[in-house]
Amino acid sequence: MNPPVPASFLFATCNAGREGSLKGEIRSRYGAALVPTFLRPGLVTWKRRDASMWEETGPLPVFAHVFGQSLGMAKTESDLPALAARLGEAPLRLHVFPRVLPENGFSKEEWARIDERRTGIARTLEQAGLALAPGEKAQNGEAVVDVILGDPGEALFVGWHRHDARRRPFPGGMPRASLPDGAPSRAWLKMEQALACLGLDEPASLRGRCAVELGSAPGGGSLALLGHGARVVGVDPGEMDPRVLAHAGPEGAAFTHLPIAAGEVAFGDLPRRVDLLVSDMNLAPPVALRYVERLQRRVRARTLVLTLKINDAKMESSIPDFLGQVRRFSPAEPRATQLPSNRREITVLAHAPR
């Protein structure tokens, strides 16, 4: 259902510093139909040449966390009800989130301050007679009001989007995970965010399952998988963190190290059943995907979490080709995204529930 709001302006949020990549992707998708108009770290807006109704179809842009329609700027919270009321829908899902998420995530104290701000905004909207859906996790088909918090004193940017299964259900597409002190590597945070996007982020979500990780050293991603209850086989000639090697959890959640390169793996080295195939190898995507495909055609894992290094514009322009390669062996339609913790890389996710 389209709201009674002409879609003159669109917006998207992204990792700070990746605005150029996002603009290039939108230009490739929509051509001259959208003209960039406003840019702040983590936020880009476009003016539509045709200001008719707009219904976004297709996957979320790879470099976008949220992609939707602009409702305007609110100098104060008291300006928000009039903007949200333009949608003419009830109940509305309210998402309040910062324009920039640090690559290592917010602390619990910082999230608590954001939650406090969200509570105040929700109260303002409800006192104005607007009905809000309880909680924050968006459901398919819901109209989501996006209130973006900027720097102190900065006006609130307000937009909206229609949620569907191709979009992340949490505010700003920002999973609530932060890199703990002493983590073996930032791969821990990348894995936690990837699992959240797949809906596998509960404490025991992987209990009894087996994961194979290519490029596991020093063990950040493996430690995250172990923490969710998985048995993990790590393939990497590099040294693993002692905590990963020593991990012992319920139902056999433990780590096995194969200190070899991905191309040297013999199928007899692998468990009979592999539920997740993970890759975070420091290789060019065509090479990394060749190793992944070789193993996936044998193990037929139902979940893929593949980090691809995207170091230049040529690699960015090749992302559709990489996705096409993944489709050849994926258990489900793959989707590519840049997680908040990704730097010059993207993550390809695919999941086929049993």
XYZ file of C-alpha atoms in Angstrom:
354
model
C 0.000 0.000 0.000
C 1.360 3.416 -0.947
C 0.937 6.324 1.486
C -0.620 9.635 0.387
C 2.815 11.274 0.237
C 4.471 12.204 -3.078
C 7.992 10.796 -3.005
C 9.955 13.903 -3.969
C 13.044 12.965 -1.964
C 14.630 9.646 -1.057
C 17.270 8.902 1.557
C 19.686 6.155 2.482
C 22.009 5.597 5.400
C 25.396 3.904 5.136
C 28.750 3.493 6.833
C 30.432 6.857 7.310
C 32.977 7.249 4.535
C 31.078 5.029 2.080
C 28.730 7.722 0.800
C 30.502 7.775 -2.580
C 30.066 4.025 -2.973
C 26.377 4.326 -2.109
C 25.862 7.184 -4.576
C 27.586 5.190 -7.301
C 25.376 2.181 -6.628
C 22.194 4.269 -6.717
C 23.347 5.952 -9.928
C 23.943 2.550 -11.483
C 20.475 1.360 -10.416
C 18.366 4.434 -11.205
C 20.451 6.505 -13.619
C 19.385 10.137 -14.009
C 16.026 9.545 -12.299
C 17.579 10.469 -8.924
C 19.774 13.521 -8.306
C 21.916 13.693 -5.113
C 20.894 16.683 -2.992
C 22.251 16.388 0.549
C 25.119 14.549 2.165
C 26.246 14.120 5.729
C 28.477 11.363 7.122
C 26.324 8.244 6.965
C 23.381 9.908 5.178
C 22.641 10.727 1.521
C 19.448 12.135 -0.001
C 18.244 12.340 -3.608
C 15.577 14.369 -5.413
C 13.369 12.451 -7.827
C 12.852 14.022 -11.240
C 9.360 12.496 -11.180
C 7.690 13.389 -7.885
C 4.892 10.830 -8.213
C 4.228 7.995 -5.786
C 7.129 5.669 -5.166
C 7.194 2.017 -4.222
C 10.653 0.562 -3.697
C 11.112 -2.889 -5.149
C 14.147 -5.063 -5.377
C 16.867 -5.736 -2.815
C 18.231 -3.168 -0.408
C 21.223 -1.408 -1.993
C 24.416 -3.168 -0.921
C 25.954 -0.104 0.721
C 22.718 1.055 2.390
C 21.553 0.227 5.900
C 18.159 1.869 5.349
C 16.641 3.118 2.071
C 13.383 5.015 2.000
C 11.490 8.253 1.451
C 12.176 11.545 3.161
C 9.463 13.183 5.253
C 11.502 16.269 6.156
C 13.555 17.787 8.951
C 12.357 18.326 12.509
C 14.042 21.167 14.373
C 12.541 19.873 17.621
C 10.701 16.734 18.701
C 7.455 18.712 18.693
C 7.714 18.876 14.889
C 7.703 15.079 14.546
C 3.957 14.281 14.842
C 3.003 16.410 11.834
C 5.625 14.684 9.691
C 4.701 11.154 10.794
C 0.972 11.855 10.415
C 1.479 12.434 6.674
C 1.748 8.672 6.226
C -1.873 8.164 7.220
C -1.239 4.687 8.634
C -1.687 3.041 12.015
C 0.036 1.634 13.832
C 3.432 2.963 12.833
C 6.722 1.295 13.680
C 9.145 3.803 15.211
C 12.879 3.463 14.609
C 15.190 5.968 16.273
C 18.899 5.590 15.570
C 22.144 7.574 15.211
C 23.317 8.764 11.832
C 26.758 7.254 12.444
C 27.454 3.968 14.211
C 31.098 3.525 15.247
C 32.639 0.549 13.462
C 33.254 -1.127 16.824
C 29.674 -0.485 17.961
C 28.178 1.510 20.833
C 28.616 0.597 24.473
C 25.598 -0.453 26.551
C 25.611 2.994 28.159
C 25.469 4.697 24.756
C 22.622 2.446 23.614
C 20.797 3.275 26.837
C 20.975 6.989 25.981
C 19.610 6.272 22.498
C 16.784 4.217 24.056
C 15.967 7.118 26.370
C 15.723 9.430 23.379
C 13.472 6.945 21.587
C 11.186 6.744 24.626
C 10.776 10.525 24.620
C 10.039 10.638 20.894
C 7.507 7.810 21.190
C 5.762 9.676 24.005
C 5.560 12.825 21.867
C 4.021 10.918 18.950
C 1.517 9.041 21.112
C 0.433 12.187 22.942
C -0.313 13.659 19.521
C -2.678 10.746 18.831
C -0.432 8.558 16.665
C -0.565 4.812 17.290
C 2.788 3.011 17.483
C 3.445 -0.707 17.224
C 5.032 -2.101 20.415
C 8.761 -2.825 20.373
C 11.271 -1.965 17.682
C 11.732 -5.030 15.461
C 9.922 -4.343 12.193
C 7.495 -6.832 10.670
C 6.906 -7.364 6.966
C 4.532 -4.822 5.466
C 4.831 -2.261 8.250
C 5.402 1.418 7.631
C 8.532 2.329 9.583
C 9.187 5.922 10.643
C 12.943 6.511 10.675
C 14.131 9.280 13.021
C 17.853 9.838 12.537
C 19.880 11.426 15.323
C 22.781 13.608 14.215
C 25.312 15.742 16.053
C 24.227 17.727 19.145
C 22.003 20.589 18.049
C 21.446 19.102 14.598
C 17.876 18.899 13.342
C 16.312 15.435 13.269
C 16.087 13.847 9.835
C 12.777 12.015 9.387
C 12.013 9.440 6.718
C 10.042 6.263 6.295
C 10.271 2.895 4.556
C 8.108 -0.177 4.043
C 9.681 -3.174 5.743
C 10.076 -6.505 3.971
C 12.200 -9.616 4.330
C 15.019 -8.099 2.296
C 15.598 -5.385 4.880
C 17.058 -5.498 8.370
C 14.316 -5.336 11.001
C 16.215 -3.356 13.656
C 16.509 0.451 13.843
C 18.944 1.824 11.303
C 19.886 -1.692 10.244
C 22.256 -1.582 13.224
C 22.524 -4.842 15.180
C 23.148 -4.175 18.857
C 26.557 -5.701 19.241
C 29.773 -4.002 20.271
C 33.316 -5.343 20.106
C 34.283 -6.616 23.571
C 37.637 -5.797 25.079
C 40.185 -8.451 24.255
C 38.298 -9.975 21.329
C 40.714 -11.924 19.097
C 39.798 -9.729 16.127
C 37.070 -7.509 14.684
C 35.762 -10.606 12.918
C 33.870 -11.299 16.176
C 31.716 -8.220 15.610
C 31.249 -8.912 11.900
C 29.995 -12.388 12.730
C 27.622 -11.160 15.434
C 26.134 -8.604 13.052
C 25.841 -11.175 10.258
C 24.041 -13.630 12.558
C 21.664 -10.861 13.641
C 20.821 -10.140 9.996
C 20.077 -13.841 9.523
C 17.920 -14.027 12.656
C 20.428 -16.393 14.290
C 21.616 -14.135 17.088
C 19.963 -15.781 20.104
C 22.411 -17.223 22.676
C 21.826 -20.870 21.674
C 20.824 -20.227 18.056
C 23.547 -22.521 16.674
C 23.533 -25.216 19.345
C 24.121 -28.614 17.787
C 25.149 -27.144 14.436
C 28.511 -27.353 12.728
C 30.335 -24.473 11.027
C 33.387 -24.488 8.781
C 35.246 -21.171 8.617
C 37.785 -20.462 5.886
C 40.281 -17.853 6.979
C 39.592 -18.304 10.677
C 42.780 -16.930 12.281
C 43.134 -15.454 14.811
C 39.607 -16.486 15.744
C 37.180 -13.604 16.221
C 34.515 -15.080 13.971
C 35.044 -18.566 15.323
C 34.696 -17.350 18.908
C 31.361 -15.717 18.048
C 30.098 -18.940 16.462
C 31.253 -20.944 19.474
C 29.454 -18.511 21.747
C 26.184 -19.340 19.988
C 26.717 -23.051 20.527
C 28.250 -24.196 17.233
C 30.986 -26.735 16.667
C 33.559 -24.971 14.507
C 36.230 -26.236 12.130
C 38.650 -23.424 11.339
C 40.789 -23.541 8.210
C 43.799 -21.226 8.297
C 47.588 -21.699 8.410
C 47.777 -18.823 10.894
C 47.774 -19.191 14.678
C 44.487 -19.279 16.537
C 43.765 -17.445 19.786
C 44.213 -19.774 22.794
C 40.676 -19.035 24.004
C 39.267 -20.362 20.750
C 41.357 -23.530 20.924
C 40.347 -24.135 24.543
C 36.621 -23.449 24.158
C 34.295 -26.147 25.442
C 30.536 -25.671 25.457
C 27.289 -27.661 25.637
C 26.553 -30.338 23.046
C 30.108 -30.468 21.804
C 30.605 -26.799 20.997
C 34.367 -26.854 20.461
C 36.939 -25.766 17.914
C 39.010 -27.919 15.563
C 41.908 -26.276 13.752
C 43.043 -27.288 10.277
C 46.313 -25.307 9.904
C 46.239 -25.327 6.110
C 45.183 -23.066 3.266
C 41.636 -23.324 1.924
C 42.851 -24.838 -1.318
C 44.504 -27.696 0.557
C 41.377 -28.939 2.345
C 40.568 -32.570 1.623
C 36.912 -33.517 1.901
C 37.858 -36.253 4.347
C 39.061 -33.512 6.736
C 35.527 -32.138 7.088
C 32.594 -33.271 9.247
C 29.895 -35.338 7.573
C 27.369 -32.537 8.143
C 28.168 -28.840 7.771
C 25.386 -26.392 8.565
C 27.241 -23.109 8.083
C 30.011 -22.302 5.632
C 31.848 -19.122 6.570
C 34.623 -17.328 4.709
C 36.716 -14.325 5.712
C 39.823 -14.930 3.621
C 42.132 -12.076 2.679
C 41.867 -12.926 -1.011
C 40.348 -11.245 -4.053
C 36.669 -12.202 -4.323
C 37.018 -14.320 -7.491
C 39.679 -16.434 -5.782
C 37.876 -16.663 -2.437
C 34.610 -17.662 -4.116
C 36.332 -20.376 -6.086
C 37.455 -22.034 -2.839
C 34.034 -21.535 -1.261
C 32.243 -23.037 -4.253
C 34.496 -26.099 -4.256
C 33.614 -26.884 -0.645
C 29.951 -25.851 -0.801
C 29.238 -28.184 -3.694
C 30.390 -30.993 -1.416
C 29.056 -30.021 2.017
C 25.844 -28.234 0.890
C 25.641 -25.991 3.951
C 22.243 -24.341 4.426
C 23.776 -21.072 5.662
C 26.514 -18.985 4.040
C 28.339 -16.020 5.613
C 30.916 -14.794 3.108
C 33.065 -11.688 3.609
C 34.401 -10.315 0.334
C 37.207 -7.762 0.154
C 36.102 -4.815 -1.997
C 39.188 -2.623 -2.231
C 38.484 -0.372 -5.223
C 35.857 0.922 -7.619
C 36.459 -1.934 -10.048
C 35.598 -4.456 -7.333
C 32.506 -2.444 -6.388
C 31.273 -2.524 -9.972
C 31.792 -6.311 -9.990
C 29.549 -6.999 -6.977
C 26.617 -8.130 -9.196
C 28.977 -10.592 -10.879
C 30.126 -11.935 -7.512
C 26.507 -12.407 -6.460
C 25.838 -14.228 -9.696
C 28.706 -16.573 -8.905
C 27.324 -17.237 -5.412
C 23.883 -18.024 -6.850
C 25.382 -21.032 -8.626
C 25.956 -22.827 -5.334
C 23.886 -20.953 -2.745
C 21.185 -22.758 -0.708
C 18.917 -19.698 -1.050
C 18.841 -16.338 -2.794
C 21.995 -14.552 -1.566
C 21.989 -10.944 -0.480
C 24.993 -8.682 -0.287
C 25.265 -6.006 2.366
C 27.831 -3.806 4.013
C 27.550 -4.408 7.738
C 28.270 -1.506 10.105
C 31.538 -3.237 11.089
C 32.672 -3.843 7.509
C 35.447 -1.632 6.212
C 36.445 -2.075 2.566
C 34.440 -5.247 2.328
C 30.903 -6.553 2.046
C 29.170 -9.620 3.478
C 27.108 -12.035 1.407
C 24.428 -13.904 3.357
C 22.226 -16.849 2.413
C 20.070 -19.007 4.653
C 17.679 -21.860 3.880
C 15.855 -22.876 7.079
C 15.259 -26.586 7.549
